[in-house]
mmCIF file of C-alpha atoms in Angstrom:
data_model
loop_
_atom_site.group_PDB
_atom_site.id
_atom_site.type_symbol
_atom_site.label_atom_id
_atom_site.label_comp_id
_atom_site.label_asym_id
_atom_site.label_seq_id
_atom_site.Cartn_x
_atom_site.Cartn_y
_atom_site.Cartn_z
ATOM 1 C CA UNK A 1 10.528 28.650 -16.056
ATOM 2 C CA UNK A 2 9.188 31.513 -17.839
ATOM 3 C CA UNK A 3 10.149 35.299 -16.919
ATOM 4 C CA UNK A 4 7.418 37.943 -16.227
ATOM 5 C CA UNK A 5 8.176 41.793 -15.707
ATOM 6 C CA UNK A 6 4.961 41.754 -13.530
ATOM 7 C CA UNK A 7 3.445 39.349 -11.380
ATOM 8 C CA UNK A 8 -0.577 38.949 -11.763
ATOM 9 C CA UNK A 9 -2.891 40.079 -9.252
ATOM 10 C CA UNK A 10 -3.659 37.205 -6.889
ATOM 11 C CA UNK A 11 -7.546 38.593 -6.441
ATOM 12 C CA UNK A 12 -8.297 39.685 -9.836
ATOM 13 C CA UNK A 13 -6.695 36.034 -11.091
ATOM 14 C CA UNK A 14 -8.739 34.291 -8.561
ATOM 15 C CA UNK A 15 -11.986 36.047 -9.265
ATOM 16 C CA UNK A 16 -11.419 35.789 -12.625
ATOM 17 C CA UNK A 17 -10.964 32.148 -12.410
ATOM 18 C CA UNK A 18 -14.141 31.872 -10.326
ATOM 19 C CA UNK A 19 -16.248 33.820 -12.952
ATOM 20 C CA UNK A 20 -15.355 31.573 -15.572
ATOM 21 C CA UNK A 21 -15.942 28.032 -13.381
ATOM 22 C CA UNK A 22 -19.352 29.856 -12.777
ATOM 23 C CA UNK A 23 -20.338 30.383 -16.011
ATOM 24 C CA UNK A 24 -19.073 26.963 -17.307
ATOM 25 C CA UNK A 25 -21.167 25.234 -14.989
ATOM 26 C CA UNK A 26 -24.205 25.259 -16.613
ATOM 27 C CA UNK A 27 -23.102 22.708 -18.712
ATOM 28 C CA UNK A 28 -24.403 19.553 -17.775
ATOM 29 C CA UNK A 29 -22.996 15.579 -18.264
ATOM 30 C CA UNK A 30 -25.191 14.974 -20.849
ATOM 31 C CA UNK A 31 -23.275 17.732 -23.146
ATOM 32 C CA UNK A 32 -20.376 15.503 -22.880
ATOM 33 C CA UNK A 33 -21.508 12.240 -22.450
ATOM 34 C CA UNK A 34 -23.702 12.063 -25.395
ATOM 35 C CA UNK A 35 -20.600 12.061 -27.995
ATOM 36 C CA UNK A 36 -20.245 8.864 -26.474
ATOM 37 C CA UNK A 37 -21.796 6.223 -29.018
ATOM 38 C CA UNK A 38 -24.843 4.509 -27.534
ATOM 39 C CA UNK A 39 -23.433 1.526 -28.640
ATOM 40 C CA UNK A 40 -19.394 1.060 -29.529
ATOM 41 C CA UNK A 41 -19.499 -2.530 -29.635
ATOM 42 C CA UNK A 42 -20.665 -5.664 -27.752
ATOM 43 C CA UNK A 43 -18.291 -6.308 -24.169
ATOM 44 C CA UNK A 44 -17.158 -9.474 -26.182
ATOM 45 C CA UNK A 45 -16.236 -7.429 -29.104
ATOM 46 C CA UNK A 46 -14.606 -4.977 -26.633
ATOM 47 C CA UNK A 47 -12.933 -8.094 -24.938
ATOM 48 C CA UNK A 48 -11.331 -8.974 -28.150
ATOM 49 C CA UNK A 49 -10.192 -5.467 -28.584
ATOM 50 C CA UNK A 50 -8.198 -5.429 -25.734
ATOM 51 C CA UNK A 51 -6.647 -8.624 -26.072
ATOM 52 C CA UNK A 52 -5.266 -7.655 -29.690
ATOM 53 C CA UNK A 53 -4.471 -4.222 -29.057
ATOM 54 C CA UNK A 54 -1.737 -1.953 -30.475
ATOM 55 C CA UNK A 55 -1.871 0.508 -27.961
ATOM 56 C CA UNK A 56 -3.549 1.115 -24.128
ATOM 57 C CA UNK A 57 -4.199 4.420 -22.929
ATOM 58 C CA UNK A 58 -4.319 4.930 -19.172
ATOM 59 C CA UNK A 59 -5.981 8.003 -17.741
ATOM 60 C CA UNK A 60 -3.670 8.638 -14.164
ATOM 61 C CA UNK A 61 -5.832 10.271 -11.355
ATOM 62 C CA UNK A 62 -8.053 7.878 -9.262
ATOM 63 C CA UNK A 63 -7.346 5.135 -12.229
ATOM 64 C CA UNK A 64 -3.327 4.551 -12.197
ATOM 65 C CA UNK A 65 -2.978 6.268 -8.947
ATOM 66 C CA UNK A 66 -5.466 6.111 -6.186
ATOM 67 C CA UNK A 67 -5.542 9.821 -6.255
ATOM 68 C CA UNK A 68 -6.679 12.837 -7.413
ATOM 69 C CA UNK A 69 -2.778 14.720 -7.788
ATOM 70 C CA UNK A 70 -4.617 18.112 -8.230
ATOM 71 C CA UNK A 71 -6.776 17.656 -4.704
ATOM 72 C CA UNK A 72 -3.902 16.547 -3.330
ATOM 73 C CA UNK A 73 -2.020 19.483 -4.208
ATOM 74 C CA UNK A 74 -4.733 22.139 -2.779
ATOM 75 C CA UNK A 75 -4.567 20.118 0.179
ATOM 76 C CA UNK A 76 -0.989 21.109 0.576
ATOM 77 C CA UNK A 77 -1.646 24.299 -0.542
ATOM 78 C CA UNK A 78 -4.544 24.769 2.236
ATOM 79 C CA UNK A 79 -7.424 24.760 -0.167
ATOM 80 C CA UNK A 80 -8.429 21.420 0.005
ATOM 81 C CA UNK A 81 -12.045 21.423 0.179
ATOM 82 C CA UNK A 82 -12.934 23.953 -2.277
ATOM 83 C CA UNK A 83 -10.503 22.138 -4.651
ATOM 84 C CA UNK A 84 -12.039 18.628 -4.389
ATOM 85 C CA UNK A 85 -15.529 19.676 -4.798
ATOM 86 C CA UNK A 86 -14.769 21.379 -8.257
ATOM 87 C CA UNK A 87 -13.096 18.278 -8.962
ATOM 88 C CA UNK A 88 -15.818 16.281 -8.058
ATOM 89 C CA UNK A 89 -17.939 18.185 -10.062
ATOM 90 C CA UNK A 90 -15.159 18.152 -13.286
ATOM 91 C CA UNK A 91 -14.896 14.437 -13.329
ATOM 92 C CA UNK A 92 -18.664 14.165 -13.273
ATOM 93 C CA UNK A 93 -18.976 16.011 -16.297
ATOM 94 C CA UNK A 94 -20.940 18.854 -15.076
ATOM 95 C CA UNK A 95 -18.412 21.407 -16.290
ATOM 96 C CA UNK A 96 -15.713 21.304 -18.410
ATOM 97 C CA UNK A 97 -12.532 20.587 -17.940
ATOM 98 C CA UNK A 98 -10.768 23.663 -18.721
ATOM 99 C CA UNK A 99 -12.730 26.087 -16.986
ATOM 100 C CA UNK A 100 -12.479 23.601 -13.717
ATOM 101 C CA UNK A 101 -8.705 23.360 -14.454
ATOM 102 C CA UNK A 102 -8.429 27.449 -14.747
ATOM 103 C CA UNK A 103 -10.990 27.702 -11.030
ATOM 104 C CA UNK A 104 -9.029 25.414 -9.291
ATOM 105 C CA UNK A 105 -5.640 26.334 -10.139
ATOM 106 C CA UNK A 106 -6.851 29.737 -9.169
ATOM 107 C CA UNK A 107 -7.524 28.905 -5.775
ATOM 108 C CA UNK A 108 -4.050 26.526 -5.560
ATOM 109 C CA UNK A 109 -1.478 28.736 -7.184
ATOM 110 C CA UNK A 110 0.942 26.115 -5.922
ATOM 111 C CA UNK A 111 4.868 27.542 -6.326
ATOM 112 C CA UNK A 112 7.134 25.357 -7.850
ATOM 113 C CA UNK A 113 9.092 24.242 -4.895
ATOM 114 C CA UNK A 114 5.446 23.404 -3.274
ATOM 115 C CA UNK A 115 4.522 21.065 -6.103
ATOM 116 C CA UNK A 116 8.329 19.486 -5.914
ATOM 117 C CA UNK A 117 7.745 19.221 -1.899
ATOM 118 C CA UNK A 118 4.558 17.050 -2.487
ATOM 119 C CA UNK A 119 5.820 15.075 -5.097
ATOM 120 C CA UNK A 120 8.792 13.955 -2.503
ATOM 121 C CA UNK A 121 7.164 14.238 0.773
ATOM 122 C CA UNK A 122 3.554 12.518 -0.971
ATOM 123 C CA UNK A 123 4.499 10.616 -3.917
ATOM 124 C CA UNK A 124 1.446 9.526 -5.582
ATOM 125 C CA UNK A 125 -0.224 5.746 -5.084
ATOM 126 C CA UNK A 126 0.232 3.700 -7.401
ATOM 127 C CA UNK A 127 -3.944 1.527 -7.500
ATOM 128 C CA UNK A 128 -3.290 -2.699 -6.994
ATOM 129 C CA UNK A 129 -2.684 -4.260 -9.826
ATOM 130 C CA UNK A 130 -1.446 -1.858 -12.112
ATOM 131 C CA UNK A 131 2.127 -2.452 -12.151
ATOM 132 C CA UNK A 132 1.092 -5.839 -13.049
ATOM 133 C CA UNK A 133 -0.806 -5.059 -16.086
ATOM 134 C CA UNK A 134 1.398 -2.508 -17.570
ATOM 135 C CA UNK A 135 4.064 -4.977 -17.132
ATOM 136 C CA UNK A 136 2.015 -7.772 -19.224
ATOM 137 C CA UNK A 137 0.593 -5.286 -21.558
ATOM 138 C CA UNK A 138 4.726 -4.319 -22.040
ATOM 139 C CA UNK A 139 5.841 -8.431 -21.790
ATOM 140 C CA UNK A 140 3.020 -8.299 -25.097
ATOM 141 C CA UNK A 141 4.537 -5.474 -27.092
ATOM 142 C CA UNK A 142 1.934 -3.501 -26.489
ATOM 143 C CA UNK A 143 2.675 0.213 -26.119
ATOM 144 C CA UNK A 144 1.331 2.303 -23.037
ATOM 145 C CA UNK A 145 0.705 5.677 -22.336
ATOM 146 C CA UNK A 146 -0.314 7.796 -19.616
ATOM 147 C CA UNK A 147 -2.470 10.485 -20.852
ATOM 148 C CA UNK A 148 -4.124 12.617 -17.786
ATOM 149 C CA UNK A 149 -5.508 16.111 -17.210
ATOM 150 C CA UNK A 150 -3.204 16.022 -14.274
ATOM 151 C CA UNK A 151 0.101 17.830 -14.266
ATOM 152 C CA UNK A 152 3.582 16.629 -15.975
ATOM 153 C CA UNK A 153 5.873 16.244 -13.231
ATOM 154 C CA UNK A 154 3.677 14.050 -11.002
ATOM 155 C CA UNK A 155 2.848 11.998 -13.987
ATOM 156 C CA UNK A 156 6.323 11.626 -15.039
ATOM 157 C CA UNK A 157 7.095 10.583 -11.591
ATOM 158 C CA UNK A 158 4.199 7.901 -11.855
ATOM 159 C CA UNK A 159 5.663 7.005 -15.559
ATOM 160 C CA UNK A 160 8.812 6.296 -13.829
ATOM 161 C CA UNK A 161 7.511 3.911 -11.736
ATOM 162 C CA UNK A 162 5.633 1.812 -14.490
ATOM 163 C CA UNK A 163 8.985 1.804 -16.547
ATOM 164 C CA UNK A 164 6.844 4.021 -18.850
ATOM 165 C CA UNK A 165 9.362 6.156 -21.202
ATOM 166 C CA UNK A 166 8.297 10.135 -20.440
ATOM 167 C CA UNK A 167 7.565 10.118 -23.962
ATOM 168 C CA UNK A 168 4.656 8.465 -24.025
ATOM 169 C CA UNK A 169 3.507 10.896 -21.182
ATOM 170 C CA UNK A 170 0.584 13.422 -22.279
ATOM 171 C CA UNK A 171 -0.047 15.965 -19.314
ATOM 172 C CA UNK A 172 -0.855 19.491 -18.333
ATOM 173 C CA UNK A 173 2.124 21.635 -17.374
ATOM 174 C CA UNK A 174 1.868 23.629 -14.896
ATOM 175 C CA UNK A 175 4.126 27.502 -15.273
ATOM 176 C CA UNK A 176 6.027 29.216 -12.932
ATOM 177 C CA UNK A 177 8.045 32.699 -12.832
ATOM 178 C CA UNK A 178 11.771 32.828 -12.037
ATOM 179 C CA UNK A 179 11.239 32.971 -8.430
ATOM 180 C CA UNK A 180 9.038 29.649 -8.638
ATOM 181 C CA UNK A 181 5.832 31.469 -7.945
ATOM 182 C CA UNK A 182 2.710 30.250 -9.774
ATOM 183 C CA UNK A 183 2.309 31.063 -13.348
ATOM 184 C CA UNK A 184 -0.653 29.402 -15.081
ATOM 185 C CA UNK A 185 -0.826 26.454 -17.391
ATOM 186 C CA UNK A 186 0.126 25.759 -20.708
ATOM 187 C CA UNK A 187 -3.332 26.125 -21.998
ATOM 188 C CA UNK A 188 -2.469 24.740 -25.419
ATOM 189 C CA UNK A 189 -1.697 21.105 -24.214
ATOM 190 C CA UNK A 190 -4.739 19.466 -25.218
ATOM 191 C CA UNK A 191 -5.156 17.605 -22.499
ATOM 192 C CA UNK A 192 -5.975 21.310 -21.084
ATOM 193 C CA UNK A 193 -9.511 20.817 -22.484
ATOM 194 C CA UNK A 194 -12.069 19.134 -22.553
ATOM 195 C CA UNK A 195 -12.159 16.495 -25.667
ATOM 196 C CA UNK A 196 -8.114 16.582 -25.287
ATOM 197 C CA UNK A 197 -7.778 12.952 -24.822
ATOM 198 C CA UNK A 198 -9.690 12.052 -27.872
ATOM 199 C CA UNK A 199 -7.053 14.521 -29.609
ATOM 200 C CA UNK A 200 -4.204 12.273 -28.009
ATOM 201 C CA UNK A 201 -5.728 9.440 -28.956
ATOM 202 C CA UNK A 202 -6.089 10.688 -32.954
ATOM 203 C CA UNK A 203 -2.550 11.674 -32.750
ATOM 204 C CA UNK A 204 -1.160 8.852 -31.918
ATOM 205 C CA UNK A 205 -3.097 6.568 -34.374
ATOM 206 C CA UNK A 206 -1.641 9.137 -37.067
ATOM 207 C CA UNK A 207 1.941 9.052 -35.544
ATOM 208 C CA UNK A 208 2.215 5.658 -35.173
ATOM 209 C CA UNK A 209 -0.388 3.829 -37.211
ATOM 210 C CA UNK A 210 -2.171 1.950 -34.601
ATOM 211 C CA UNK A 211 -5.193 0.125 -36.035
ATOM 212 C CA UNK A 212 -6.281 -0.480 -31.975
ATOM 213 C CA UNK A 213 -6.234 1.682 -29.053
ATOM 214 C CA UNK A 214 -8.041 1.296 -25.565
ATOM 215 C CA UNK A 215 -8.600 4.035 -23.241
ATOM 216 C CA UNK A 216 -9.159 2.937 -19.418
ATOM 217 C CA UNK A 217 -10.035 5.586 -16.849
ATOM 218 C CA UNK A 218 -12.875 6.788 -13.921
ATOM 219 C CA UNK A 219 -14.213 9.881 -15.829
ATOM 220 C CA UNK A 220 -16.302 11.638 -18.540
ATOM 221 C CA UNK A 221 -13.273 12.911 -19.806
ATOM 222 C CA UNK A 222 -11.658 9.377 -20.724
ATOM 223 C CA UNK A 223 -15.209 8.177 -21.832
ATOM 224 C CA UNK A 224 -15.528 10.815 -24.504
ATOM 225 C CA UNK A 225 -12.045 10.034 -26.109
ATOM 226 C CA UNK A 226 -13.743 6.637 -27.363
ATOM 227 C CA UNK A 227 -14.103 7.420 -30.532
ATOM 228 C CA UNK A 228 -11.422 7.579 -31.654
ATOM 229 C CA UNK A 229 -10.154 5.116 -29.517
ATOM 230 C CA UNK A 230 -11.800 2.036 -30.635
ATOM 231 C CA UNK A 231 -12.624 0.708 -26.538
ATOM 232 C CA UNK A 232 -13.363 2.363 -23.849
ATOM 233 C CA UNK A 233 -13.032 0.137 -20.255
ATOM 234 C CA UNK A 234 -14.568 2.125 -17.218
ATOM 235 C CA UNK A 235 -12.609 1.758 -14.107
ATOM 236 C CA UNK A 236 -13.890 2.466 -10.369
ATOM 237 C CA UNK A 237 -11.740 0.745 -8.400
ATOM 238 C CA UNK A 238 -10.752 4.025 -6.527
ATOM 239 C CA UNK A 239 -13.863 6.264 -6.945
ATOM 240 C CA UNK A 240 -17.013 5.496 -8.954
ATOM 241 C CA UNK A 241 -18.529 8.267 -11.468
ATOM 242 C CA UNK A 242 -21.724 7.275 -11.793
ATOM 243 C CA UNK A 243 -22.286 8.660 -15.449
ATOM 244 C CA UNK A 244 -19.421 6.549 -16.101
ATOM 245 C CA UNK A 245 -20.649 3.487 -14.764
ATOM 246 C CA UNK A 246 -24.320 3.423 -16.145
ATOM 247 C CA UNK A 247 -22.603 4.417 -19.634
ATOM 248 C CA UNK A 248 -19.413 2.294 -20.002
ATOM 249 C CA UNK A 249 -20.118 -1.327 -21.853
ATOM 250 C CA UNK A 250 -17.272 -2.470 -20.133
ATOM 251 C CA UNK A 251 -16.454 -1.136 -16.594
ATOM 252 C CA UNK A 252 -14.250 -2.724 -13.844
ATOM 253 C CA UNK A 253 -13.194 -2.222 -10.418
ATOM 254 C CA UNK A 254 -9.962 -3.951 -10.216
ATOM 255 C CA UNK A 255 -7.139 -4.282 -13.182
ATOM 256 C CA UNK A 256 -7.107 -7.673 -11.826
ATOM 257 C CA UNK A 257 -9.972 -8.482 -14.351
ATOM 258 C CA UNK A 258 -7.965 -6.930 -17.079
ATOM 259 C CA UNK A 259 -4.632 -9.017 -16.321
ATOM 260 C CA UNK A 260 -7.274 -12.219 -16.691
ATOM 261 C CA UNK A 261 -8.493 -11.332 -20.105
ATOM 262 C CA UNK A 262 -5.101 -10.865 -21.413
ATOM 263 C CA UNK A 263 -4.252 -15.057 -20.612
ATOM 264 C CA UNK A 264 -7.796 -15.747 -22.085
ATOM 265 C CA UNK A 265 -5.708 -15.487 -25.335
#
């Protein structure tokens, strides 16, 4: 945890934080959503894609868990309501990420022992069906990661529970001073920003030289990380986006339907 002569100014960080969510929101879904290709490829074409994939990418809030960790958090922290409608309004694609990231952990400023308290007193949900199909995808040789605009330790903790090595976790991490109190973010994680999964996604093709990746999530921000990633699978079996659903080609609403496709082959 880093060390910091000075603490910041709760006010001036919060108002600071709330300047910046108000300026970013004139942004609308279309400025994100229309990097998404009108048309990727037919849902057979995407079909056959997953089946013969090197590599599935897994966004974690309200997809892998039935949660959103970060509204979960505020509501810990007593700002639960503020928190979930900037949320609501990040995932929709209405702002973008960053600046809702920057708002809401303004309002939070969760301590370190507070996030470690929620992780063991609220562990996260894991959604039906997914230990399943990361089990299958894994029984396949296929390689998994989690890559979220959530925070590290609550991912990790999910990872853990998927038998998913911590390496193949890509997360925000959250700072804190010496005395646990709140700290920031790392804001050069780029899963800080918006466009950061696609940024994974492109590293990982270049690490590893997969010819194949899938990204499955509920939001704009896992829609717009296809390209690179050569399919994109919409998922609302915890919460529906609706930019998400009239865009995707392929969207689902239980992994069940995912687990089938894989013994079509």
């Amino acid at each position: 945890m880093p060390c910091c002569a000075e603490l910041p100014c709760m006010a001036s960080q919060s108002d600071l934080a709330a300047k910046r969510f108000a300026a970013a929101a004139t942004a609308t879904a279309s400025t994100i959503l229309k990097k998404v290709p009108k048309r990727m490829a037919s849902l057979l074409e995407m079909k056959e894609i997953f089946r013969n994939a090197d590599a599935v990418c897994f966004d974690v809030d309200s997809t892998v868990i039935r949660e959103e960790g970060i509204d979960e958090l505020a509501k810990f922290c007593g700002v639960g309501d503020a928190v979930a409608e900037m949320t609501r309004r990040a995932m929709g694609g209405t702002v973008t990420f960053k600046a809702a990231l920057t708002a809401r952990l303004g309002l939070i400023r969760p301590s370190y022992e507070q996030v470690q308290k929620l992780i063991s007193d609220n562990p996260p949900q894991l959604t039906p069906g997914i230990r399943e199909l990361v089990s299958r995808l894994h029984q396949r040789g296929v390689q998994v990661f989690l890559v979220s605009g959530g925070f590290q330790s609550i991912v990790e903790h999910v990872a853990l529970q998927l038998n998913i090595p911590t390496a193949n976790v890509f997360a925000n991490r959250l700072k804190f001073y010496f005395n646990g109190e709140y700290a920031g973010f790392d804001e050069t994680q780029p899963t800080a920003e918006s466009g950061g999964k696609g940024k994974v996604i492109t590293h990982l093709k270049e690490q590893f030289h997969f010819k194949k990746v899938v990204m499955i999530g509920d939001g704009a921000t896992d829609m717009e990380a296809c390209p690179p990633a050569d399919c994109f699978i919409g998922f609302g079996g915890n919460v529906i986006r609706k930019q998400v659903k009239e865009k995707a080609k392929w969207y689902i609403t239980h992994f069940d339907e995912l687990l089938k496709e894989l013994e079509e082959r």
